[in-house]
Short mmCIF file of C-alpha atoms in Angstrom, two decimals:
data_model
loop_
_atom_site.label_atom_id
_atom_site.label_comp_id
_atom_site.label_asym_id
_atom_site.label_seq_id
_atom_site.Cartn_x
_atom_site.Cartn_y
_atom_site.Cartn_z
CA UNK A 14 8.70 -25.99 -55.94
CA UNK A 15 6.12 -28.15 -54.49
CA UNK A 16 8.45 -29.26 -51.58
CA UNK A 17 9.57 -25.79 -50.79
CA UNK A 18 5.91 -24.63 -50.48
CA UNK A 19 5.09 -27.60 -48.31
CA UNK A 20 8.09 -26.84 -46.08
CA UNK A 21 7.14 -23.19 -45.94
CA UNK A 22 3.68 -24.18 -45.07
CA UNK A 23 4.68 -26.68 -42.35
CA UNK A 24 7.12 -23.97 -40.94
CA UNK A 25 4.07 -21.57 -40.82
CA UNK A 26 1.93 -24.19 -39.13
CA UNK A 27 4.70 -24.95 -36.64
CA UNK A 28 5.14 -21.26 -35.93
CA UNK A 29 1.48 -20.93 -35.40
CA UNK A 30 1.17 -23.91 -33.11
CA UNK A 31 4.10 -22.56 -31.05
CA UNK A 32 2.53 -19.16 -30.78
CA UNK A 33 -0.85 -20.70 -29.71
CA UNK A 34 0.84 -22.85 -27.16
CA UNK A 35 2.38 -20.00 -25.31
CA UNK A 36 0.97 -19.75 -21.84
CA UNK A 37 -1.19 -16.56 -21.20
CA UNK A 38 -0.77 -15.23 -17.69
CA UNK A 39 -3.48 -13.07 -16.50
CA UNK A 40 -2.31 -10.65 -13.83
CA UNK A 41 -4.58 -8.45 -11.85
CA UNK A 42 -2.90 -5.27 -10.41
CA UNK A 43 -3.44 -1.77 -9.13
CA UNK A 44 -3.15 1.38 -11.16
CA UNK A 45 -0.33 3.09 -9.41
CA UNK A 46 3.06 4.24 -10.73
CA UNK A 47 5.34 1.21 -10.00
CA UNK A 48 2.81 -1.26 -11.38
CA UNK A 49 2.44 0.75 -14.59
CA UNK A 50 6.25 0.79 -14.84
CA UNK A 51 6.18 -3.00 -14.46
CA UNK A 52 3.83 -3.22 -17.46
CA UNK A 53 5.98 -1.14 -19.58
CA UNK A 54 9.00 -3.44 -18.80
CA UNK A 55 7.08 -6.72 -19.30
CA UNK A 56 8.49 -7.06 -22.81
CA UNK A 57 11.83 -7.82 -21.17
CA UNK A 58 10.12 -10.64 -19.43
CA UNK A 59 8.43 -12.00 -22.59
CA UNK A 60 11.57 -11.88 -24.65
CA UNK A 61 13.30 -13.96 -22.02
CA UNK A 62 10.33 -16.24 -21.83
CA UNK A 63 9.02 -16.51 -25.34
CA UNK A 64 6.53 -19.42 -24.20
CA UNK A 65 4.83 -16.93 -21.74
CA UNK A 66 2.41 -14.03 -22.76
CA UNK A 67 1.37 -11.68 -20.06
CA UNK A 68 -2.23 -10.04 -19.98
CA UNK A 69 -2.76 -7.37 -17.51
CA UNK A 70 -5.99 -6.32 -15.78
CA UNK A 71 -5.36 -2.98 -14.31
CA UNK A 72 -7.79 -1.66 -11.70
CA UNK A 73 -8.35 1.12 -9.12
CA UNK A 74 -7.37 -0.07 -5.65
CA UNK A 75 -10.90 -0.41 -4.23
CA UNK A 76 -12.14 -2.27 -7.28
CA UNK A 77 -9.00 -4.47 -7.41
CA UNK A 78 -9.57 -5.65 -3.91
CA UNK A 79 -13.16 -6.53 -4.54
CA UNK A 80 -12.43 -8.43 -7.72
CA UNK A 81 -9.63 -10.52 -6.51
CA UNK A 82 -11.30 -11.31 -3.30
CA UNK A 83 -14.49 -12.50 -4.94
CA UNK A 84 -12.36 -14.62 -7.46
CA UNK A 85 -10.22 -16.29 -4.82
CA UNK A 86 -13.01 -17.06 -2.52
CA UNK A 87 -15.20 -18.44 -5.30
CA UNK A 88 -12.27 -20.22 -6.90
CA UNK A 89 -13.27 -18.42 -9.92
CA UNK A 90 -9.79 -18.78 -11.71
CA UNK A 91 -9.94 -15.46 -13.62
CA UNK A 92 -6.40 -14.53 -12.51
CA UNK A 93 -3.23 -16.34 -12.49
CA UNK A 94 -1.28 -13.74 -10.51
CA UNK A 95 -2.91 -11.41 -8.10
CA UNK A 96 -1.55 -8.12 -6.63
CA UNK A 97 -2.63 -8.40 -3.02
CA UNK A 98 -1.76 -6.46 0.17
CA UNK A 99 -0.27 -7.37 3.52
CA UNK A 100 -3.74 -7.65 5.09
CA UNK A 101 -4.94 -10.52 2.74
CA UNK A 102 -1.67 -12.43 2.56
CA UNK A 103 -1.84 -14.04 6.11
CA UNK A 104 -5.56 -14.54 6.06
CA UNK A 105 -5.65 -16.21 2.57
CA UNK A 106 -2.56 -18.36 3.13
CA UNK A 107 -4.00 -19.63 6.31
CA UNK A 108 -7.22 -20.69 4.38
CA UNK A 109 -5.17 -22.43 1.76
CA UNK A 110 -6.22 -19.95 -0.90
CA UNK A 111 -2.63 -19.23 -2.06
CA UNK A 112 0.24 -21.36 -3.44
CA UNK A 113 3.61 -20.94 -1.70
CA UNK A 114 6.32 -18.80 -3.65
CA UNK A 115 8.97 -21.07 -4.95
CA UNK A 116 12.33 -19.20 -4.40
CA UNK A 117 15.83 -20.05 -5.34
CA UNK A 118 19.36 -19.12 -4.23
CA UNK A 119 19.47 -16.40 -6.92
CA UNK A 120 16.16 -14.97 -5.63
CA UNK A 121 17.83 -14.32 -2.26
CA UNK A 122 14.81 -14.37 0.07
CA UNK A 123 17.03 -13.26 3.12
CA UNK A 124 17.45 -10.02 1.22
CA UNK A 125 13.91 -9.07 1.86
CA UNK A 126 13.33 -6.69 4.89
CA UNK A 127 12.37 -8.76 7.87
CA UNK A 128 9.17 -6.69 8.57
CA UNK A 129 7.92 -7.30 5.25
CA UNK A 130 8.87 -10.87 4.94
CA UNK A 131 7.36 -11.75 8.30
CA UNK A 132 4.16 -10.29 7.24
CA UNK A 133 3.87 -12.39 4.05
CA UNK A 134 4.85 -15.71 5.58
CA UNK A 135 2.75 -18.35 7.10
CA UNK A 136 4.21 -21.38 8.93
CA UNK A 137 7.76 -20.07 7.65
CA UNK A 138 6.78 -20.23 4.06
CA UNK A 139 6.48 -17.21 1.79
CA UNK A 140 2.99 -16.98 0.30
CA UNK A 141 3.41 -13.77 -1.42
CA UNK A 142 6.46 -11.96 -2.88
CA UNK A 143 6.69 -8.10 -2.24
CA UNK A 144 6.79 -5.85 -5.28
CA UNK A 145 7.17 -2.68 -3.11
CA UNK A 146 6.72 -2.10 0.45
CA UNK A 147 6.02 1.02 2.50
CA UNK A 148 5.28 2.67 5.83
CA UNK A 149 3.97 6.17 6.27
CA UNK A 150 5.65 9.28 6.97
CA UNK A 151 5.40 13.10 6.97
CA UNK A 152 6.40 14.79 3.77
CA UNK A 153 6.43 18.47 3.80
CA UNK A 154 7.48 21.70 1.84
CA UNK A 155 10.79 22.68 3.48
CA UNK A 156 10.99 25.97 1.72
CA UNK A 157 7.55 27.04 3.16
CA UNK A 158 8.37 25.62 6.72
CA UNK A 159 11.68 27.64 6.66
CA UNK A 160 9.95 30.75 5.36
CA UNK A 161 7.38 30.38 8.32
CA UNK A 162 10.23 29.98 10.77
CA UNK A 163 9.17 26.37 11.62
CA UNK A 164 11.66 23.64 12.27
CA UNK A 165 10.26 20.01 12.05
CA UNK A 166 12.01 17.54 14.05
CA UNK A 167 12.78 14.00 12.83
CA UNK A 168 9.79 12.65 15.07
CA UNK A 169 7.12 15.37 15.05
CA UNK A 170 3.89 15.45 17.07
CA UNK A 171 0.50 15.89 15.39
CA UNK A 172 0.54 19.38 17.32
CA UNK A 173 3.65 20.31 15.33
CA UNK A 174 2.16 19.30 12.17
CA UNK A 175 -0.89 21.30 12.84
CA UNK A 176 1.24 24.41 13.51
CA UNK A 177 3.07 23.98 10.28
CA UNK A 178 -0.22 23.58 8.41
CA UNK A 179 -1.66 26.78 9.90
CA UNK A 180 1.34 28.71 9.07
CA UNK A 181 1.71 27.62 5.43
CA UNK A 182 -1.96 27.55 4.62
CA UNK A 183 -2.43 30.11 1.93
CA UNK A 184 -5.52 29.20 -0.32
CA UNK A 185 -5.13 32.59 -2.37
CA UNK A 186 -1.81 31.31 -3.44
CA UNK A 187 -3.27 28.01 -4.00
CA UNK A 188 -1.46 26.27 -1.08
CA UNK A 189 -3.29 24.30 1.55
CA UNK A 190 -1.72 23.52 4.84
CA UNK A 191 -2.13 19.80 4.69
CA UNK A 192 -3.59 16.99 2.53
CA UNK A 193 -4.69 13.88 4.11
CA UNK A 194 -7.07 11.18 2.69
CA UNK A 195 -10.70 11.61 2.91
CA UNK A 196 -12.09 9.07 0.38
CA UNK A 197 -13.91 6.26 2.18
CA UNK A 198 -12.54 2.81 2.29
CA UNK A 199 -10.68 0.45 4.75
CA UNK A 200 -7.46 0.92 2.64
CA UNK A 201 -8.26 4.59 1.78
CA UNK A 202 -9.11 7.01 4.56
CA UNK A 203 -9.00 4.26 7.23
CA UNK A 204 -5.30 3.73 6.61
CA UNK A 205 -3.96 6.98 7.86
CA UNK A 206 -6.99 7.37 10.23
CA UNK A 207 -6.31 4.15 12.06
CA UNK A 208 -2.66 5.28 12.72
CA UNK A 209 -3.95 8.50 14.06
CA UNK A 210 -6.22 6.66 16.40
CA UNK A 211 -3.40 4.31 17.36
CA UNK A 212 -1.18 7.06 18.38
CA UNK A 213 -3.99 8.93 20.31
CA UNK A 214 -4.04 5.69 22.44
CA UNK A 215 -6.96 3.84 20.47
CA UNK A 216 -7.38 0.47 18.92
CA UNK A 217 -10.05 -1.32 16.73
CA UNK A 218 -10.92 -4.09 19.17
CA UNK A 219 -10.05 -4.88 22.81
CA UNK A 220 -8.86 -8.24 23.98
CA UNK A 221 -12.59 -9.56 24.12
CA UNK A 222 -13.01 -8.43 20.47
CA UNK A 223 -15.27 -5.76 21.30
CA UNK A 224 -15.14 -2.68 19.03
CA UNK A 225 -13.64 0.40 20.49
CA UNK A 226 -14.78 3.06 18.19
CA UNK A 227 -16.74 5.10 20.70
CA UNK A 228 -14.05 5.49 23.07
CA UNK A 229 -12.16 8.86 24.10
CA UNK A 230 -8.96 8.06 22.06
CA UNK A 231 -11.01 7.54 18.72
CA UNK A 232 -13.04 10.62 19.55
CA UNK A 233 -9.93 12.70 20.15
CA UNK A 234 -8.27 11.34 17.00
CA UNK A 235 -11.22 11.92 14.71
CA UNK A 236 -11.97 15.30 16.09
CA UNK A 237 -8.34 16.38 15.62
CA UNK A 238 -8.46 15.17 12.05
CA UNK A 239 -11.80 16.74 11.03
CA UNK A 240 -10.78 20.11 12.60
CA UNK A 241 -7.36 20.07 11.00
CA UNK A 242 -8.75 19.23 7.54
CA UNK A 243 -11.52 21.71 7.81
CA UNK A 244 -9.25 24.47 8.71
CA UNK A 245 -6.23 23.76 6.49
CA UNK A 246 -7.07 20.96 4.00
CA UNK A 247 -8.02 21.47 0.21
CA UNK A 248 -11.67 21.66 -0.79
CA UNK A 249 -13.44 18.56 -1.52
CA UNK A 250 -10.91 16.53 0.72
CA UNK A 251 -13.62 13.81 1.51
CA UNK A 252 -13.08 12.52 -1.94
CA UNK A 253 -9.33 12.45 -2.06
CA UNK A 254 -7.20 9.31 -1.74
CA UNK A 255 -3.57 8.62 -2.38
CA UNK A 256 -3.40 9.69 -6.15
CA UNK A 257 -5.47 12.89 -5.76
CA UNK A 258 -3.23 14.20 -2.89
CA UNK A 259 -0.09 13.08 -4.88
CA UNK A 260 -1.35 15.19 -7.74
CA UNK A 261 -2.07 18.12 -5.37
CA UNK A 262 1.44 17.83 -3.83
CA UNK A 263 3.19 17.48 -7.23
CA UNK A 264 1.49 20.72 -8.29
CA UNK A 265 2.79 22.57 -5.21
CA UNK A 266 -0.45 22.78 -3.58
CA UNK A 267 0.18 20.96 -0.29
CA UNK A 268 2.22 22.29 2.56
CA UNK A 269 2.31 18.92 4.33
CA UNK A 270 1.16 15.39 3.69
CA UNK A 271 1.14 12.27 5.77
CA UNK A 272 0.90 9.23 3.64
CA UNK A 273 2.77 6.19 2.28
CA UNK A 274 6.47 6.37 2.04
CA UNK A 275 6.33 5.28 -1.60
CA UNK A 276 5.01 8.75 -2.45
CA UNK A 277 8.51 10.19 -1.63
CA UNK A 278 9.97 8.73 -4.89
CA UNK A 279 7.28 10.57 -7.00
CA UNK A 280 7.19 14.00 -5.09
CA UNK A 281 11.07 14.12 -5.39
CA UNK A 282 11.14 13.18 -9.05
CA UNK A 283 11.60 16.49 -11.18
CA UNK A 284 9.90 14.88 -14.06
CA UNK A 285 6.66 14.57 -12.01
CA UNK A 286 6.86 17.18 -9.26
CA UNK A 287 7.07 20.92 -9.56
CA UNK A 288 8.48 20.94 -6.07
CA UNK A 289 10.90 18.07 -6.20
CA UNK A 290 13.78 20.18 -4.83
CA UNK A 291 11.71 21.72 -2.00
CA UNK A 292 10.58 18.63 -0.12
CA UNK A 293 11.76 17.17 3.27
CA UNK A 294 10.89 14.01 5.23
CA UNK A 295 10.16 13.14 8.79
CA UNK A 296 8.60 10.25 10.72
CA UNK A 297 4.84 9.85 10.93
CA UNK A 298 3.42 12.30 13.62
CA UNK A 299 2.80 10.93 17.18
CA UNK A 300 0.26 12.07 19.91
CA UNK A 301 0.05 10.40 23.29
CA UNK A 302 2.16 7.28 22.09
CA UNK A 303 4.55 6.49 19.25
CA UNK A 304 2.74 2.94 18.95
CA UNK A 305 1.09 2.47 15.63
CA UNK A 306 1.94 6.00 14.32
CA UNK A 307 3.17 4.63 11.13
CA UNK A 308 1.66 1.85 9.13
CA UNK A 309 3.23 -1.18 7.39
CA UNK A 310 2.02 -2.25 3.85
CA UNK A 311 3.24 -3.98 0.80
CA UNK A 312 1.84 -4.62 -2.55
CA UNK A 313 2.72 -8.27 -3.41
CA UNK A 314 2.37 -10.86 -6.10
CA UNK A 315 0.63 -14.01 -5.22
CA UNK A 316 -0.67 -17.10 -7.13
CA UNK A 317 -4.26 -18.27 -6.27
CA UNK A 318 -4.65 -22.02 -5.28
CA UNK A 319 -7.04 -22.20 -8.42
CA UNK A 320 -4.32 -21.24 -11.05
CA UNK A 321 -3.34 -24.12 -13.47
CA UNK A 322 -0.33 -22.04 -14.76
CA UNK A 323 1.78 -22.32 -11.59
CA UNK A 324 5.19 -22.76 -13.31
CA UNK A 325 4.76 -19.61 -15.48
CA UNK A 326 3.35 -17.53 -12.55
CA UNK A 327 6.28 -18.57 -10.38
CA UNK A 328 8.69 -17.43 -13.11
CA UNK A 329 6.90 -14.04 -13.60
CA UNK A 330 6.83 -13.34 -9.78
CA UNK A 331 10.48 -14.23 -9.45
CA UNK A 332 11.38 -11.91 -12.21
CA UNK A 333 9.18 -9.11 -11.06
CA UNK A 334 10.24 -9.06 -7.45
CA UNK A 335 13.98 -9.86 -7.95
CA UNK A 336 17.15 -7.74 -7.43
CA UNK A 337 17.54 -7.93 -11.30
CA UNK A 338 14.10 -6.32 -11.76
CA UNK A 339 15.21 -3.47 -9.51
CA UNK A 340 18.40 -3.02 -11.56
CA UNK A 341 16.32 -3.10 -14.73
CA UNK A 342 13.98 -0.30 -13.52
CA UNK A 343 17.26 1.74 -12.57
CA UNK A 344 18.87 1.28 -15.99
CA UNK A 345 15.52 2.18 -17.69
CA UNK A 346 14.18 5.00 -15.46
CA UNK A 347 16.83 5.89 -12.99
CA UNK A 348 17.55 4.74 -9.41
CA UNK A 349 15.11 7.37 -8.03
CA UNK A 350 12.30 5.37 -9.74
CA UNK A 351 13.03 1.84 -8.40
CA UNK A 352 10.38 0.16 -6.28
CA UNK A 353 11.34 0.41 -2.70
CA UNK A 354 10.61 -0.98 0.65
CA UNK A 355 11.58 -4.66 -0.10
CA UNK A 356 15.09 -5.33 -0.18
CA UNK A 357 18.00 -4.53 1.99
CA UNK A 358 20.34 -4.45 -1.06
CA UNK A 359 18.37 -1.64 -2.41
CA UNK A 360 19.11 0.63 0.60
CA UNK A 361 22.76 -0.42 0.70
CA UNK A 362 23.23 0.64 -2.92
CA UNK A 363 25.20 3.97 -3.19
CA UNK A 364 23.43 4.86 -6.39
CA UNK A 365 20.13 4.57 -4.86
CA UNK A 366 21.20 6.56 -1.68
CA UNK A 367 22.43 9.25 -4.04
CA UNK A 368 19.11 9.37 -6.01
CA UNK A 369 16.75 9.02 -3.09
CA UNK A 370 17.05 11.61 -0.39
CA UNK A 371 14.12 9.91 1.30
CA UNK A 372 15.80 6.50 1.60
CA UNK A 373 16.97 6.82 5.28
CA UNK A 374 13.49 8.14 6.63
CA UNK A 375 11.64 5.48 4.55
CA UNK A 376 13.70 2.60 5.83
CA UNK A 377 13.52 3.78 9.45
CA UNK A 378 9.81 3.94 9.19
CA UNK A 379 9.45 0.43 7.73
CA UNK A 380 11.82 -1.00 10.18
CA UNK A 381 10.14 0.55 13.15
CA UNK A 382 6.65 -0.60 12.22
CA UNK A 383 5.52 -3.60 14.15
CA UNK A 384 2.20 -5.43 13.08
CA UNK A 385 2.34 -7.54 16.35
CA UNK A 386 2.32 -4.59 18.75
CA UNK A 387 0.73 -1.38 17.30
CA UNK A 388 -1.49 -0.18 20.14
CA UNK A 389 -1.08 1.36 23.62
CA UNK A 390 -3.74 -1.13 25.08
CA UNK A 391 -3.04 -4.70 24.27
CA UNK A 392 -4.98 -5.91 21.11
CA UNK A 393 -5.84 -9.34 19.89
CA UNK A 394 -5.32 -8.71 16.19
CA UNK A 395 -2.25 -8.46 13.83
CA UNK A 396 -2.02 -5.30 11.92
CA UNK A 397 -1.34 -1.55 12.34
CA UNK A 398 -3.83 0.36 9.95
CA UNK A 399 -6.06 -2.83 9.87
CA UNK A 400 -6.90 -5.93 11.74
CA UNK A 401 -5.86 -9.08 9.97
CA UNK A 402 -9.47 -10.69 10.32
CA UNK A 403 -11.67 -11.45 7.26
CA UNK A 404 -14.47 -9.17 8.69
CA UNK A 405 -12.38 -6.17 8.81
CA UNK A 406 -12.79 -5.26 5.19
CA UNK A 407 -16.52 -4.74 5.50
CA UNK A 408 -16.09 -3.05 8.93
CA UNK A 409 -13.31 -0.76 7.92
CA UNK A 410 -15.08 0.30 4.78
CA UNK A 411 -18.40 1.07 6.54
CA UNK A 412 -16.47 3.09 9.19
CA UNK A 413 -14.65 4.79 6.37
CA UNK A 414 -17.88 6.13 5.01
CA UNK A 415 -18.79 7.47 8.27
CA UNK A 416 -15.53 9.33 8.77
CA UNK A 417 -15.91 10.67 5.17
CA UNK A 418 -19.38 11.93 6.02
CA UNK A 419 -17.95 13.67 9.26
CA UNK A 420 -15.26 15.24 7.25
CA UNK A 421 -17.84 16.73 4.66
CA UNK A 422 -19.93 17.91 7.59
CA UNK A 423 -22.89 15.49 6.76
CA UNK A 424 -22.67 14.12 10.36
CA UNK A 425 -20.96 15.05 13.56
CA UNK A 426 -17.91 13.23 14.86
CA UNK A 427 -20.10 11.78 17.74
CA UNK A 428 -22.76 10.64 15.42
CA UNK A 429 -20.06 8.93 12.92
CA UNK A 430 -18.30 7.14 15.84
CA UNK A 431 -21.67 6.03 17.38
CA UNK A 432 -22.86 4.60 14.01
CA UNK A 433 -19.51 3.00 13.47
CA UNK A 434 -19.49 1.42 16.96
CA UNK A 435 -23.09 -0.08 16.13
CA UNK A 436 -21.96 -1.36 12.66
CA UNK A 437 -18.85 -2.98 14.08
CA UNK A 438 -20.57 -4.53 17.08
CA UNK A 439 -23.29 -5.99 14.78
CA UNK A 440 -20.69 -7.54 12.43
CA UNK A 441 -18.27 -9.06 15.18
CA UNK A 442 -21.38 -10.63 17.02
CA UNK A 443 -22.59 -11.95 13.75
CA UNK A 444 -19.42 -13.49 13.16
CA UNK A 445 -19.20 -15.03 16.56
CA UNK A 446 -16.20 -13.05 18.08
CA UNK A 447 -18.36 -12.24 21.29
CA UNK A 448 -21.96 -12.34 22.40
#
């Protein structure tokens, strides 16, 4: 009896020790649909890796960026895996803040779309693994366009989009002509606004690194945007970002929306969208040039150099960004719900093609985005809707506040751009880019 009690006690102690010995991975991520799905599927990873427990820190996009930037710059060590963007990856890998991603044959790194893979590599090494990738495109209500007698070409102009917005705008019926981001932030309103500026012939900085925000292309682009949104946008648009516009579109309240291609999988999902069977897709609108009209972005998983749990972190990243993970999502939620924009094999899959009527337009947008040649005048920076320099975060956010103020009518477009130019010049001079 004593021995059996002793054995039970020892077994309990061993179990407790093994449980306490489990590696806890703290992962910081953004609060969007695909990341929330990943959290739901984490038990599959933990079951296959009983020695690893995952703890999620889920944050709104702007807060996530602040938290992970502060943590990695100060070597805070709060997170073992971070969700970072295409903007941070080249800057942080160059600074030595990230660990390279350890890939094996099964992971098949060559299956990653070239545009995304190149953006996440430094000196031919992958420093962040893409969880999903995106460009931007036009999503619109085909039923409303047909009713208005408007045919949208595969590559529309902003003028054509404005015509569509004007024809379908019917606030009394709860339909607004167009939904675009207005919430301030370099990754919020300045994402789409930078592409509008690009295609109107603008750039953030010229070859001498002098800011170009008070030039005619920017003035034309922002005037067009403000006029468009004031005439045909929803009320309170200056507070709307991706999630707010997604909710409006899914409720049938947007005639057109130019935003991340990733939205296509949500607005065409009948479980989420009231207009799933009424949507159509086209390339992002152009003005005087097609250059930089559609952005390139990916949300990626990366390991800060300060992490002491490298082996467990690498395992998790390989799992969450693998072909097997995509198949798991397809099995659990259907092919229309898989994270897109990362792997060639996803787009080659007949099941995905059948479920995702947006697949062709999305891949075309991603493949055509070029982070090394996104502006009509030559630019010294990498990036389409951002400039991949450390100072851009602060500049982009400050400019975003001015653009949001112009949209809400607190300042004129001229005032907003003049103030933006002053802020950008001050920051770039302070950082030593020019005198």
